[in-house]
Short mmCIF file of C-alpha atoms and ligand atoms in Angstrom, two decimals:
data_model
loop_
_atom_site.label_atom_id
_atom_site.label_comp_id
_atom_site.label_asym_id
_atom_site.label_seq_id
_atom_site.Cartn_x
_atom_site.Cartn_y
_atom_site.Cartn_z
CA UNK A 1 -6.51 7.22 -25.61
CA UNK A 2 -10.11 6.83 -24.89
CA UNK A 3 -10.94 7.08 -21.20
CA UNK A 4 -12.24 3.84 -19.84
CA UNK A 5 -14.85 3.89 -17.17
CA UNK A 6 -12.90 1.44 -14.97
CA UNK A 7 -9.25 2.38 -14.46
CA UNK A 8 -8.08 -1.14 -13.41
CA UNK A 9 -9.82 -4.41 -13.74
CA UNK A 10 -8.56 -7.55 -11.90
CA UNK A 11 -10.36 -10.69 -13.32
CA UNK A 12 -10.23 -14.11 -11.60
CA UNK A 13 -6.44 -13.69 -10.85
CA UNK A 14 -4.77 -16.84 -9.61
CA UNK A 15 -1.18 -17.41 -8.54
CA UNK A 16 0.61 -20.68 -7.53
CA UNK A 17 4.10 -20.47 -6.55
CA UNK A 18 6.49 -23.41 -7.05
CA UNK A 19 6.27 -26.68 -9.25
CA UNK A 20 4.11 -29.78 -9.45
CA UNK A 21 4.80 -31.40 -6.00
CA UNK A 22 5.45 -28.19 -4.26
CA UNK A 23 2.79 -25.69 -5.23
CA UNK A 24 1.95 -22.75 -2.76
CA UNK A 25 -1.42 -21.20 -3.97
CA UNK A 26 -1.17 -17.45 -3.11
CA UNK A 27 -4.15 -16.16 -5.09
CA UNK A 28 -7.23 -18.36 -5.68
CA UNK A 29 -9.37 -16.25 -8.03
CA UNK A 30 -9.30 -12.46 -7.12
CA UNK A 31 -11.73 -10.21 -9.00
CA UNK A 32 -12.32 -6.50 -8.47
CA UNK A 33 -12.41 -3.12 -10.29
CA UNK A 34 -10.90 0.29 -9.45
CA UNK A 35 -12.45 3.46 -10.74
CA UNK A 36 -10.60 6.48 -11.51
CA UNK A 37 -9.85 8.61 -8.36
CA UNK A 38 -10.41 5.80 -5.88
CA UNK A 39 -8.19 5.20 -2.91
CA UNK A 40 -8.54 1.39 -2.43
CA UNK A 41 -7.13 -0.43 0.46
CA UNK A 42 -6.30 -4.06 0.48
CA UNK A 43 -6.11 -5.71 4.10
CA UNK A 44 -5.48 -9.40 5.21
CA UNK A 45 -3.29 -11.50 7.40
CA UNK A 46 0.32 -12.09 6.66
CA UNK A 47 0.65 -14.57 3.84
CA UNK A 48 -2.89 -13.79 2.37
CA UNK A 49 -1.62 -12.85 -1.10
CA UNK A 50 -1.40 -9.02 -0.91
CA UNK A 51 1.97 -8.47 -2.10
CA UNK A 52 1.45 -11.20 -4.76
CA UNK A 53 -1.52 -9.26 -5.97
CA UNK A 54 0.35 -6.02 -6.28
CA UNK A 55 3.26 -7.68 -8.02
CA UNK A 56 0.98 -9.30 -10.62
CA UNK A 57 -0.53 -5.91 -11.18
CA UNK A 58 2.91 -4.34 -11.37
CA UNK A 59 4.10 -7.05 -13.88
CA UNK A 60 6.73 -7.90 -11.34
CA UNK A 61 5.44 -11.71 -11.47
CA UNK A 62 3.18 -13.36 -13.87
CA UNK A 63 -0.05 -14.57 -12.62
CA UNK A 64 -0.82 -18.32 -13.31
CA UNK A 65 -4.25 -17.36 -14.73
CA UNK A 66 -6.55 -14.41 -14.93
CA UNK A 67 -6.32 -11.00 -16.30
CA UNK A 68 -5.37 -7.48 -15.34
CA UNK A 69 -6.70 -4.59 -17.62
CA UNK A 70 -5.60 -0.97 -17.38
CA UNK A 71 -8.05 1.34 -19.14
CA UNK A 72 -9.41 -1.73 -20.92
CA UNK A 73 -6.07 -2.94 -22.09
CA UNK A 74 -4.86 -6.35 -21.18
CA UNK A 75 -1.42 -5.77 -19.50
CA UNK A 76 -0.20 -9.34 -20.20
CA UNK A 77 -0.69 -8.76 -23.95
CA UNK A 78 1.79 -5.74 -23.85
CA UNK A 79 4.87 -5.87 -26.17
CA UNK A 80 8.11 -4.92 -24.71
CA UNK A 81 7.59 -1.24 -25.48
CA UNK A 82 4.15 -1.02 -23.86
CA UNK A 83 5.51 -2.86 -20.98
CA UNK A 84 8.43 -0.44 -20.39
CA UNK A 85 5.94 2.50 -20.75
CA UNK A 86 3.52 0.76 -18.37
CA UNK A 87 6.27 0.16 -15.70
CA UNK A 88 7.84 3.43 -16.25
CA UNK A 89 5.12 5.93 -16.28
CA UNK A 90 1.74 4.51 -16.07
CA UNK A 91 1.98 2.82 -12.60
CA UNK A 92 4.12 4.05 -9.62
CA UNK A 93 5.21 1.73 -6.95
CA UNK A 94 5.76 2.72 -3.30
CA UNK A 95 7.65 0.05 -1.19
CA UNK A 96 7.57 -0.66 2.57
CA UNK A 97 11.42 -0.18 2.59
CA UNK A 98 11.55 2.87 0.35
CA UNK A 99 13.96 1.28 -2.23
CA UNK A 100 15.89 4.53 -2.64
CA UNK A 101 19.35 4.45 -4.43
CA UNK A 102 21.72 5.13 -1.54
CA UNK A 103 24.44 6.80 -3.65
CA UNK A 104 22.04 9.30 -5.11
CA UNK A 105 20.75 12.41 -3.46
CA UNK A 106 17.01 12.75 -2.88
CA UNK A 107 16.61 14.98 -5.96
CA UNK A 108 18.66 12.55 -8.03
CA UNK A 109 16.48 9.43 -6.71
CA UNK A 110 13.22 11.45 -7.70
CA UNK A 111 14.52 12.61 -11.23
CA UNK A 112 15.83 9.30 -12.21
CA UNK A 113 12.61 7.95 -13.71
CA UNK A 114 12.47 11.03 -15.72
CA UNK A 115 15.96 10.91 -17.05
CA UNK A 116 15.18 7.48 -18.20
CA UNK A 117 11.90 8.76 -20.13
CA UNK A 118 13.67 11.76 -21.65
CA UNK A 119 11.80 14.58 -20.15
CA UNK A 120 13.30 17.94 -20.67
CA UNK A 121 15.29 19.41 -17.67
CA UNK A 122 13.04 22.54 -17.29
CA UNK A 123 9.89 20.53 -17.15
CA UNK A 124 11.53 18.06 -14.69
CA UNK A 125 12.74 20.96 -12.42
CA UNK A 126 9.19 22.62 -12.40
CA UNK A 127 7.57 19.19 -11.42
CA UNK A 128 10.17 18.52 -8.87
CA UNK A 129 9.82 21.86 -7.18
CA UNK A 130 6.05 21.51 -7.16
CA UNK A 131 5.95 18.11 -5.74
CA UNK A 132 8.75 18.66 -3.27
CA UNK A 133 6.72 21.60 -1.91
CA UNK A 134 3.62 19.63 -1.56
CA UNK A 135 5.39 16.60 0.11
CA UNK A 136 7.49 18.94 2.28
CA UNK A 137 10.86 17.63 1.26
CA UNK A 138 12.31 20.69 -0.42
CA UNK A 139 14.96 21.11 2.30
CA UNK A 140 16.28 17.63 2.10
CA UNK A 141 16.44 17.23 -1.70
CA UNK A 142 20.31 17.53 -1.57
CA UNK A 143 20.58 15.00 1.20
CA UNK A 144 21.57 11.26 0.60
CA UNK A 145 18.95 8.61 1.95
CA UNK A 146 21.35 7.73 4.96
CA UNK A 147 20.90 11.32 6.10
CA UNK A 148 16.99 11.30 5.99
CA UNK A 149 14.47 10.04 8.50
CA UNK A 150 12.30 7.13 7.62
CA UNK A 151 9.35 9.57 6.93
CA UNK A 152 11.44 11.80 4.79
CA UNK A 153 12.73 8.75 2.75
CA UNK A 154 9.16 7.68 2.01
CA UNK A 155 8.20 11.19 1.02
CA UNK A 156 11.11 11.27 -1.27
CA UNK A 157 10.05 7.78 -2.65
CA UNK A 158 6.51 9.21 -3.11
CA UNK A 159 7.79 12.12 -5.15
CA UNK A 160 9.85 9.60 -7.32
CA UNK A 161 6.71 7.59 -7.75
CA UNK A 162 4.55 10.54 -8.73
CA UNK A 163 6.98 12.54 -11.00
CA UNK A 164 6.02 10.60 -13.97
CA UNK A 165 2.25 11.21 -13.49
CA UNK A 166 1.31 7.55 -13.18
CA UNK A 167 -2.33 6.46 -13.82
CA UNK A 168 -2.19 4.57 -10.68
CA UNK A 169 -0.01 4.39 -7.53
CA UNK A 170 0.69 0.89 -6.02
CA UNK A 171 1.70 0.95 -2.43
CA UNK A 172 2.67 -2.08 -0.50
CA UNK A 173 2.68 -1.32 3.40
CA UNK A 174 4.01 2.21 2.69
CA UNK A 175 3.92 2.97 6.48
CA UNK A 176 5.15 -0.33 7.63
CA UNK A 177 8.59 0.92 8.53
CA UNK A 178 7.49 4.19 10.02
CA UNK A 179 6.71 5.36 13.49
CA UNK A 180 3.17 6.52 14.16
CA UNK A 181 3.66 10.12 13.59
CA UNK A 182 5.59 9.82 10.27
CA UNK A 183 2.93 7.31 9.26
CA UNK A 184 0.16 9.65 9.79
CA UNK A 185 2.05 12.38 7.86
CA UNK A 186 2.60 10.04 5.01
CA UNK A 187 -1.24 9.13 4.98
CA UNK A 188 -2.22 12.64 4.96
CA UNK A 189 -0.07 13.33 1.91
CA UNK A 190 -1.33 10.28 0.19
CA UNK A 191 -4.91 11.56 0.94
CA UNK A 192 -4.10 14.72 -0.48
CA UNK A 193 -2.56 13.21 -3.62
CA UNK A 194 -5.87 11.23 -3.98
CA UNK A 195 -8.29 13.93 -3.15
CA UNK A 196 -7.03 17.17 -4.36
CA UNK A 197 -4.96 15.78 -7.26
CA UNK A 198 -7.35 12.90 -8.19
CA UNK A 199 -4.73 10.30 -8.27
CA UNK A 200 -5.88 6.79 -7.97
CA UNK A 201 -4.14 4.74 -5.37
CA UNK A 202 -4.18 0.95 -4.55
CA UNK A 203 -2.51 0.36 -1.13
CA UNK A 204 -1.80 -2.80 0.85
CA UNK A 205 -1.69 -2.19 4.66
CA UNK A 206 -1.88 -4.19 7.84
CA UNK A 207 -2.57 -0.97 9.78
CA UNK A 208 -6.27 -0.05 10.41
CA UNK A 209 -5.23 3.59 11.00
CA UNK A 210 -3.36 3.82 7.57
CA UNK A 211 -6.34 2.00 5.96
CA UNK A 212 -8.87 4.38 7.44
CA UNK A 213 -7.57 7.07 4.98
CA UNK A 214 -8.99 4.80 1.99
CA UNK A 215 -12.26 5.34 0.22
CA UNK A 216 -12.81 1.53 0.07
CA UNK A 217 -11.12 -1.49 1.52
CA UNK A 218 -11.07 -5.11 0.15
CA UNK A 219 -10.39 -7.67 2.75
CA UNK A 220 -8.32 -10.84 1.64
CA UNK A 221 -7.62 -14.12 3.14
CA UNK A 222 -6.14 -17.26 1.73
CA UNK A 223 -5.92 -15.66 -1.71
CA UNK A 224 -9.64 -14.62 -1.97
CA UNK A 225 -11.63 -11.38 -1.27
CA UNK A 226 -14.04 -12.09 1.61
CA UNK A 227 -15.22 -8.70 2.49
CA UNK A 228 -15.44 -5.10 1.49
CA UNK A 229 -16.03 -1.83 3.20
CA UNK A 230 -16.74 1.44 1.64
CA UNK A 231 -16.24 4.68 3.44
CA UNK A 232 -19.53 6.63 3.19
CA UNK A 233 -19.45 10.25 2.00
CA UNK A 234 -18.78 12.61 5.01
CA UNK A 235 -18.09 9.71 7.12
CA UNK A 236 -15.51 10.50 9.87
CA UNK A 237 -12.25 8.60 9.51
CA UNK A 238 -12.42 7.58 13.19
CA UNK A 239 -15.88 6.03 12.59
CA UNK A 240 -14.43 4.24 9.34
CA UNK A 241 -11.55 3.02 11.58
CA UNK A 242 -13.89 1.57 14.05
CA UNK A 243 -15.75 -0.34 11.31
CA UNK A 244 -12.33 -1.59 9.99
CA UNK A 245 -11.38 -2.92 13.51
CA UNK A 246 -14.85 -4.81 13.59
CA UNK A 247 -14.06 -6.72 10.34
CA UNK A 248 -10.64 -7.53 11.52
CA UNK A 249 -12.11 -8.76 14.83
CA UNK A 250 -14.27 -11.18 12.81
CA UNK A 251 -11.11 -12.56 11.37
CA UNK A 252 -11.00 -15.77 13.32
CA UNK A 253 -10.46 -14.63 16.90
CA UNK A 254 -9.49 -11.01 16.69
CA UNK A 255 -7.33 -8.51 15.05
CA UNK A 256 -4.08 -9.88 16.45
CA UNK A 257 -4.23 -12.21 13.50
CA UNK A 258 -3.98 -9.46 11.09
CA UNK A 259 -1.97 -6.82 12.88
N1 ATP B 1 8.51 -16.16 -4.29
C1 ATP B 1 7.78 -17.04 -3.65
N2 ATP B 1 7.85 -18.41 -3.74
C2 ATP B 1 7.01 -19.27 -3.03
N3 ATP B 1 6.07 -18.86 -2.21
C3 ATP B 1 5.83 -17.63 -2.24
C4 ATP B 1 6.59 -16.54 -2.76
N4 ATP B 1 6.25 -15.27 -2.44
C5 ATP B 1 5.07 -15.44 -1.75
N5 ATP B 1 4.99 -16.86 -1.50
C6 ATP B 1 3.88 -17.43 -0.63
O1 ATP B 1 2.70 -16.97 -1.20
C7 ATP B 1 1.77 -16.55 -0.09
C8 ATP B 1 1.30 -15.19 -0.30
O2 ATP B 1 2.47 -14.33 -0.03
P1 ATP B 1 2.41 -12.70 -0.07
O3 ATP B 1 3.85 -12.27 0.04
O4 ATP B 1 1.62 -12.29 -1.24
O5 ATP B 1 1.52 -12.44 1.22
P2 ATP B 1 1.26 -11.08 2.07
O6 ATP B 1 -0.14 -10.93 2.15
O7 ATP B 1 1.88 -9.99 1.22
O8 ATP B 1 1.90 -11.23 3.35
P3 ATP B 1 2.65 -10.10 4.34
O9 ATP B 1 1.51 -9.46 4.98
O10 ATP B 1 3.39 -10.84 5.32
O11 ATP B 1 3.58 -9.14 3.46
C9 ATP B 1 2.35 -17.05 1.20
O12 ATP B 1 2.08 -18.32 1.54
C10 ATP B 1 3.92 -16.91 0.86
O13 ATP B 1 4.70 -17.80 1.53
MG1 MG B 2 3.47 -8.51 1.72
#
């Protein structure tokens, strides 16, 4: 497939929930592009449309209008075969609450997407070992989710998300259920996945600390983008964090609104 300059294009995306007399507008015309290799953050108050946006991109819900293109292809024009491939191996989704299957071990959870897609056992094994090493979960692969810490569960979920080499990782508050230390470890891993492996990531987060690992942040309020911050080359993360806090403070009376 020809490589498109923009990996993902979101064009005037609108989403209304509900019917005629009871409509909740969640997205009111959101447009942005993601270039290959970016680590894009989305921040905004509760109810501003962040999850709705990710779910439209993941084809979990249908937008009311607007388009999403991956490598120049309109995802709403996909037939069922394209859609299965898109969901199964072109995007990876990381959830706040991990969404691991309780009755499967870590290893089984990670390999599940590959078993669905018919990858050979030897290939799967090699990929699993490499990813587990990187994410520091080798020792817990045979444990069940109930025997893992939150941070370990999320790193297992990250391995499951990455094993099929998705074009883009979508993450919705991936540190939301983690303590500060586990959150930092996860973010450092995601940063490594982005920087040293060139994986494109789109992450929603309330947490300015988590968001400070991103290369660019879009701020969304009432279903529209109202600000953008770009981390400068060589800018210290602490400095970028301060700039994020300043934007949040401008959001109607302080960051308490957003955090
Ligand atoms: N299934 C649904 N049916 C009706 N309204 C919905 C539905 N899902 C979300 N909404 C509404 O759409 C708006 C945007 O919700 P969304 O979940 O996208 O916000 P969010 O930015 O992810 O919030 P949070 O930070 O709390 O996760 C809110 O007003 C919400 O109440
Ligand atoms: Mg949400």
